[in-house]
Short mmCIF file of C-alpha atoms in Angstrom, two decimals:
data_model
loop_
_atom_site.label_atom_id
_atom_site.label_comp_id
_atom_site.label_asym_id
_atom_site.label_seq_id
_atom_site.Cartn_x
_atom_site.Cartn_y
_atom_site.Cartn_z
CA MET U 1 10.56 273.36 51.90
CA SER U 2 12.94 275.63 53.78
CA MET U 3 14.39 274.77 57.16
CA ASP U 4 12.15 277.53 58.58
CA PHE U 5 9.00 275.75 57.44
CA ALA U 6 10.24 272.35 58.56
CA ALA U 7 10.73 273.70 62.08
CA VAL U 8 7.41 275.56 61.98
CA ARG U 9 5.49 272.45 60.93
CA GLN U 10 7.09 270.52 63.77
CA ASN U 11 5.89 273.19 66.23
CA LEU U 12 2.28 273.15 64.97
CA PHE U 13 -0.41 270.65 65.91
CA PRO U 14 -0.55 268.29 62.89
CA ALA U 15 -4.28 268.73 62.29
CA SER U 16 -3.80 272.50 61.94
CA HIS U 17 -1.47 272.30 58.93
CA GLY U 18 -4.34 272.26 56.44
CA ALA U 19 -5.50 275.66 57.64
CA ILE U 20 -2.42 277.44 56.33
CA GLY U 21 -3.06 277.07 52.59
CA ASP U 22 -0.12 278.77 50.87
CA TRP U 23 2.74 278.54 53.35
CA LEU U 24 4.84 281.06 51.42
CA ALA U 25 2.10 283.70 51.20
CA PHE U 26 0.82 283.27 54.78
CA HIS U 27 1.37 286.29 57.06
CA TRP U 28 3.98 284.82 59.37
CA HIS U 29 5.27 286.83 62.34
CA ARG U 30 8.95 287.53 61.73
CA ASP U 31 11.85 288.92 63.75
CA ARG U 32 14.17 291.74 62.74
CA THR U 33 16.20 289.35 60.61
CA ASN U 34 13.01 288.28 58.75
CA ARG U 35 13.08 284.82 60.30
CA ILE U 36 9.71 283.22 60.95
CA GLN U 37 9.04 283.02 64.70
CA ALA U 38 6.42 280.26 64.71
CA HIS U 39 9.09 277.58 65.10
CA LYS U 40 9.58 278.66 68.74
CA VAL U 41 7.71 276.84 71.47
CA HIS U 42 6.54 280.13 73.01
CA SER U 43 5.29 281.64 69.73
CA SER U 44 1.81 283.12 70.18
CA GLN U 45 1.18 282.73 66.45
CA ALA U 46 1.96 279.03 66.61
CA ILE U 47 -0.39 278.32 69.53
CA ALA U 48 -3.11 280.37 67.81
CA ILE U 49 -2.73 278.19 64.72
CA ASP U 50 -2.73 275.07 66.92
CA VAL U 51 -6.19 275.97 68.21
CA PHE U 52 -7.91 278.09 65.60
CA GLY U 53 -6.22 276.43 62.63
CA THR U 54 -7.43 273.08 63.90
CA LEU U 55 -10.89 274.52 64.48
CA LYS U 56 -10.93 276.05 60.97
CA VAL U 57 -10.55 272.65 59.27
CA SER U 58 -12.52 270.61 61.83
CA ILE U 59 -15.95 269.11 61.21
CA ASP U 60 -16.88 270.70 64.54
CA ARG U 61 -16.18 274.30 63.48
CA ASP U 62 -19.81 275.49 63.44
CA LEU U 63 -20.73 273.70 66.65
CA VAL U 64 -17.76 275.11 68.55
CA LEU U 65 -18.06 278.66 67.22
CA ASP U 66 -21.78 278.66 68.01
CA ALA U 67 -20.89 277.71 71.60
CA ILE U 68 -18.18 280.39 71.80
CA ALA U 69 -20.60 282.99 70.42
CA ARG U 70 -23.08 282.14 73.17
CA ARG U 71 -20.26 282.30 75.72
CA VAL U 72 -19.39 285.90 74.74
CA GLY U 73 -22.98 287.06 74.40
CA VAL U 74 -23.58 287.26 70.64
CA ALA U 75 -25.97 285.29 68.47
CA PRO U 76 -24.87 281.87 67.20
CA GLY U 77 -25.60 280.79 63.67
CA GLY U 78 -23.50 279.30 60.93
CA PRO U 79 -22.11 278.56 58.57
CA TRP U 80 -19.00 280.07 60.11
CA SER U 81 -15.87 281.10 58.26
CA LEU U 82 -12.58 281.36 60.14
CA THR U 83 -9.66 283.37 58.80
CA LEU U 84 -6.21 283.35 60.36
CA GLU U 85 -4.14 286.55 60.32
CA TRP U 86 -6.99 288.63 58.90
CA THR U 87 -6.38 292.23 57.82
CA ASP U 88 -9.27 294.63 57.23
CA PRO U 89 -9.46 295.38 53.49
CA ASP U 90 -11.98 298.18 54.10
CA ARG U 91 -9.75 300.08 56.56
CA LEU U 92 -12.75 300.69 58.80
CA LEU U 93 -10.63 302.36 61.48
CA GLY U 94 -8.66 304.54 59.08
CA GLU U 95 -5.35 302.99 60.09
CA PRO U 96 -2.48 303.49 57.61
CA ARG U 97 -1.47 299.95 58.43
CA PRO U 98 -4.64 298.05 59.40
CA THR U 99 -4.58 295.94 62.54
CA GLN U 100 -3.81 292.32 61.71
CA VAL U 101 -6.22 290.14 63.66
CA ASP U 102 -4.96 286.75 64.80
CA ALA U 103 -8.30 285.17 63.87
CA LEU U 104 -11.62 286.45 62.56
CA ALA U 105 -14.70 284.22 62.74
CA VAL U 106 -17.80 285.31 60.84
CA GLY U 107 -21.16 283.59 61.04
CA SER U 108 -24.59 284.45 59.71
CA ASN U 109 -25.42 286.56 62.78
CA ALA U 110 -22.16 287.59 64.40
CA ALA U 111 -18.44 288.22 64.01
CA LEU U 112 -15.71 287.37 66.51
CA VAL U 113 -12.45 289.37 66.53
CA ILE U 114 -9.88 287.17 68.26
CA GLU U 115 -6.56 288.39 69.67
CA CYS U 116 -4.25 285.56 70.75
CA LYS U 117 -1.66 285.67 73.52
CA PHE U 118 0.75 283.11 74.92
CA THR U 119 3.58 284.22 77.21
CA GLU U 120 3.54 287.93 76.32
CA PRO U 121 1.55 290.90 77.67
CA GLY U 122 -0.73 293.17 75.65
CA GLY U 123 0.71 295.72 73.25
CA LYS U 124 0.97 299.43 74.07
CA CYS U 125 0.41 302.58 72.03
CA SER U 126 3.58 303.75 70.29
CA GLN U 127 2.73 307.45 70.37
CA THR U 128 4.19 308.02 73.85
CA ALA U 129 7.57 306.55 72.88
CA LYS U 130 10.33 309.10 72.41
CA SER U 131 11.76 309.49 68.94
CA ARG U 132 15.42 310.05 68.11
CA SER U 133 14.85 313.76 68.72
CA GLY U 134 13.85 312.92 72.29
CA GLU U 135 10.25 313.99 71.85
CA ALA U 136 7.16 311.81 72.01
CA GLN U 137 4.17 312.48 69.75
CA CYS U 138 1.76 312.20 72.71
CA ASN U 139 2.13 313.37 76.32
CA GLY U 140 0.32 310.28 77.65
CA SER U 141 -3.00 311.99 78.32
CA TYR U 142 -6.19 312.37 76.32
CA THR U 143 -6.18 316.16 76.48
CA ASP U 144 -5.85 318.98 74.00
CA GLN U 145 -2.23 318.91 72.83
CA VAL U 146 -0.03 319.57 69.83
CA ASN U 147 1.95 316.77 68.23
CA PRO U 148 5.51 318.19 68.17
CA HIS U 149 6.32 316.11 65.08
CA SER U 150 3.40 317.20 62.89
CA GLY U 151 2.07 320.33 64.55
CA MET U 152 -1.42 318.77 64.57
CA ARG U 153 -3.66 319.72 67.52
CA SER U 154 -5.93 317.01 68.93
CA ARG U 155 -6.72 315.17 72.15
CA CYS U 156 -5.36 311.93 70.66
CA THR U 157 -2.43 312.03 68.27
CA LEU U 158 -3.82 308.99 66.48
CA ALA U 159 -7.13 310.81 65.93
CA GLY U 160 -5.09 313.73 64.60
CA LYS U 161 -3.74 311.32 61.99
CA GLY U 162 -7.24 310.30 60.92
CA ILE U 163 -7.40 307.05 62.88
CA ARG U 164 -10.99 306.49 64.01
CA TYR U 165 -10.63 304.73 67.38
CA TRP U 166 -12.35 307.54 69.29
CA GLU U 167 -15.30 307.47 66.86
CA PHE U 168 -16.13 303.97 68.11
CA ILE U 169 -14.89 304.16 71.71
CA PRO U 170 -18.17 305.74 72.97
CA GLU U 171 -20.05 302.70 71.58
CA VAL U 172 -17.85 300.32 73.55
CA PHE U 173 -16.72 302.22 76.65
CA SER U 174 -18.31 304.81 78.93
CA LEU U 175 -16.06 307.61 77.73
CA ASN U 176 -16.83 311.00 76.23
CA PRO U 177 -14.63 311.80 73.21
CA ALA U 178 -15.01 315.52 74.01
CA GLY U 179 -13.75 315.04 77.57
CA ASP U 180 -10.26 315.09 79.04
CA TYR U 181 -8.59 312.04 80.57
CA ALA U 182 -5.23 312.13 82.32
CA PRO U 183 -3.62 309.76 81.90
CA CYS U 184 -5.15 308.38 78.71
CA PRO U 185 -7.32 305.37 79.63
CA PHE U 186 -5.60 303.38 76.89
CA ALA U 187 -2.00 304.39 77.53
CA GLY U 188 -0.88 300.96 78.72
CA GLU U 189 -1.77 297.40 77.74
CA ALA U 190 -5.42 298.42 77.54
CA TYR U 191 -4.50 299.98 74.18
CA GLN U 192 -4.38 296.65 72.38
CA TRP U 193 -7.61 295.43 73.93
CA MET U 194 -9.33 298.72 73.06
CA ARG U 195 -8.14 298.48 69.48
CA ASN U 196 -9.63 295.00 69.07
CA ALA U 197 -12.85 296.00 70.80
CA VAL U 198 -13.43 299.01 68.54
CA LEU U 199 -12.50 296.96 65.47
CA ALA U 200 -15.19 294.46 66.45
CA ALA U 201 -17.67 297.34 66.78
CA ALA U 202 -16.66 298.70 63.39
CA ILE U 203 -16.99 295.29 61.71
CA GLY U 204 -20.37 294.73 63.31
CA LYS U 205 -21.66 298.09 62.10
CA HIS U 206 -20.22 297.66 58.60
CA ARG U 207 -21.55 294.13 58.11
CA ASN U 208 -24.77 294.54 60.09
CA LEU U 209 -23.76 291.77 62.47
CA GLN U 210 -23.46 291.43 66.20
CA ALA U 211 -19.78 291.48 67.09
CA ALA U 212 -17.51 290.65 70.00
CA ALA U 213 -13.81 290.88 70.76
CA ILE U 214 -12.10 287.90 72.38
CA ALA U 215 -8.70 287.62 74.07
CA ALA U 216 -7.60 284.01 73.72
CA PHE U 217 -4.81 283.18 76.15
CA ALA U 218 -2.84 280.31 77.61
CA ASP U 219 -3.91 279.94 81.22
CA HIS U 220 -0.82 279.65 83.39
CA PRO U 221 0.26 281.76 86.40
CA ASN U 222 3.62 282.53 84.76
CA PHE U 223 2.06 284.36 81.80
CA PRO U 224 1.21 288.09 82.06
CA THR U 225 -2.02 288.07 80.05
CA ALA U 226 -3.33 285.09 81.99
CA ARG U 227 -2.71 286.89 85.28
CA LYS U 228 -4.47 290.01 84.03
CA ALA U 229 -7.37 288.02 82.57
CA LYS U 230 -8.15 286.69 86.04
CA ARG U 231 -8.63 290.30 87.19
CA SER U 232 -9.62 292.43 84.22
CA LEU U 233 -7.98 293.23 80.90
CA ILE U 234 -9.78 296.57 80.80
CA ASP U 235 -10.14 298.88 83.81
CA PRO U 236 -13.72 298.29 85.05
CA SER U 237 -14.06 302.04 85.69
CA LEU U 238 -14.15 302.55 81.92
CA GLY U 239 -17.49 300.76 81.79
CA HIS U 240 -18.47 297.77 79.69
CA PRO U 241 -15.92 295.33 81.19
CA ALA U 242 -17.09 292.75 78.64
CA ALA U 243 -15.82 294.92 75.77
CA ILE U 244 -13.29 292.17 75.25
CA THR U 245 -13.91 288.72 76.73
CA PRO U 246 -10.91 286.66 77.87
CA ILE U 247 -11.22 282.94 77.10
CA SER U 248 -8.35 280.56 77.74
CA TYR U 249 -7.25 278.02 75.17
CA GLN U 250 -8.00 275.38 77.76
CA GLU U 251 -11.59 276.63 78.01
CA ILE U 252 -11.93 276.62 74.22
CA ILE U 253 -10.84 272.99 74.15
CA ASP U 254 -13.29 272.19 76.95
CA ILE U 255 -16.06 273.79 74.89
CA ALA U 256 -15.03 271.75 71.86
CA ARG U 257 -15.09 268.55 73.89
CA GLN U 258 -18.55 269.39 75.24
CA VAL U 259 -20.21 270.14 71.90
CA GLY U 260 -17.97 268.53 69.29
CA LEU U 261 -18.20 265.22 67.49
CA ASP U 262 -14.49 264.54 66.95
CA GLN U 263 -13.55 263.75 70.54
CA GLU U 264 -10.26 262.13 69.60
CA LEU U 265 -9.11 265.34 67.89
CA TRP U 266 -9.84 267.56 70.89
CA THR U 267 -8.28 265.10 73.33
CA LYS U 268 -5.07 265.09 71.29
CA LEU U 269 -5.06 268.86 70.96
CA SER U 270 -5.59 269.23 74.70
CA ALA U 271 -2.54 267.08 75.40
CA TRP U 272 -0.51 268.99 72.80
CA LEU U 273 -1.39 272.32 74.42
CA ASP U 274 -0.68 271.08 77.93
CA GLU U 275 2.81 270.01 76.89
CA LYS U 276 3.51 273.22 74.96
CA ILE U 277 2.31 275.42 77.83
CA ALA U 278 4.43 273.48 80.31
CA ARG U 279 7.52 273.90 78.12
CA ALA U 280 6.89 277.61 77.56
CA SER U 281 6.32 278.13 81.27
CA SER U 282 9.64 276.51 82.04
CA ARG U 283 11.35 278.87 79.62
CA SER U 284 9.61 281.95 81.06
CA THR U 285 10.85 281.15 84.57
CA LYS U 286 14.40 281.20 83.19
CA GLY U 287 14.00 284.75 81.86
CA VAL U 288 13.53 283.86 78.21
CA VAL U 289 12.18 286.81 76.20
CA THR U 290 8.58 286.33 75.08
CA ILE U 291 7.44 286.89 71.52
CA GLU U 292 4.20 287.30 69.66
#
């Protein structure tokens, strides 16, 4: 086993290791040098595996996921499957590179699309970033415009590329795809939460299941997503504020301790998370760059 994997294993809750399967084939988050990032204490992938990897292999999986389903307003009912780093094989949103979901839970009645955050904020749409030519593909508004790179006319440059977000947005948000919005309601961090919410809607429609999007986060005042979760991840003026439900890792562990049978497991995981969050918080106050 490489030094990378030795360090990664040390940074993962021991009970979660069995959820990985093939460590070489697993979709690890990597940096620009291709080094696996999950060995770092503030890795969002590592803390996601801590919690959802442990849940995946736990005897309490169905009980806990039933409770989470009720918490987010969809129907419980197992048996539940739980997949880490899931990528949509059906390309339901028409993305050239399908969104990789941190965790996907599927039961007999519902599906849960789970985006996991630790010390980092939500991701933003890349279309407003300037290219080497100095031009952005989108002007930052959802209005009729021409993509200077492709010459394609559309309100959303992603829609002009065949990406289907705005086909599902009316099902999730109170927005008219034929209307104009300046600036675009998903120009900032709301972009990532929108993308997960519409993916949940697409999965639900495709599989004939109820579906919900969840933002799992480490609850600490030093972390951007935690601060936003206490207010709202999505602007309430867009309608349907529950389009994506924030649930802290601490709350997930509390749920597991309330309904689960393996109390020793959840007590140990709770202590593991408390220590990891404390260490990551200490690093964030020193200006350490956050990673996903």
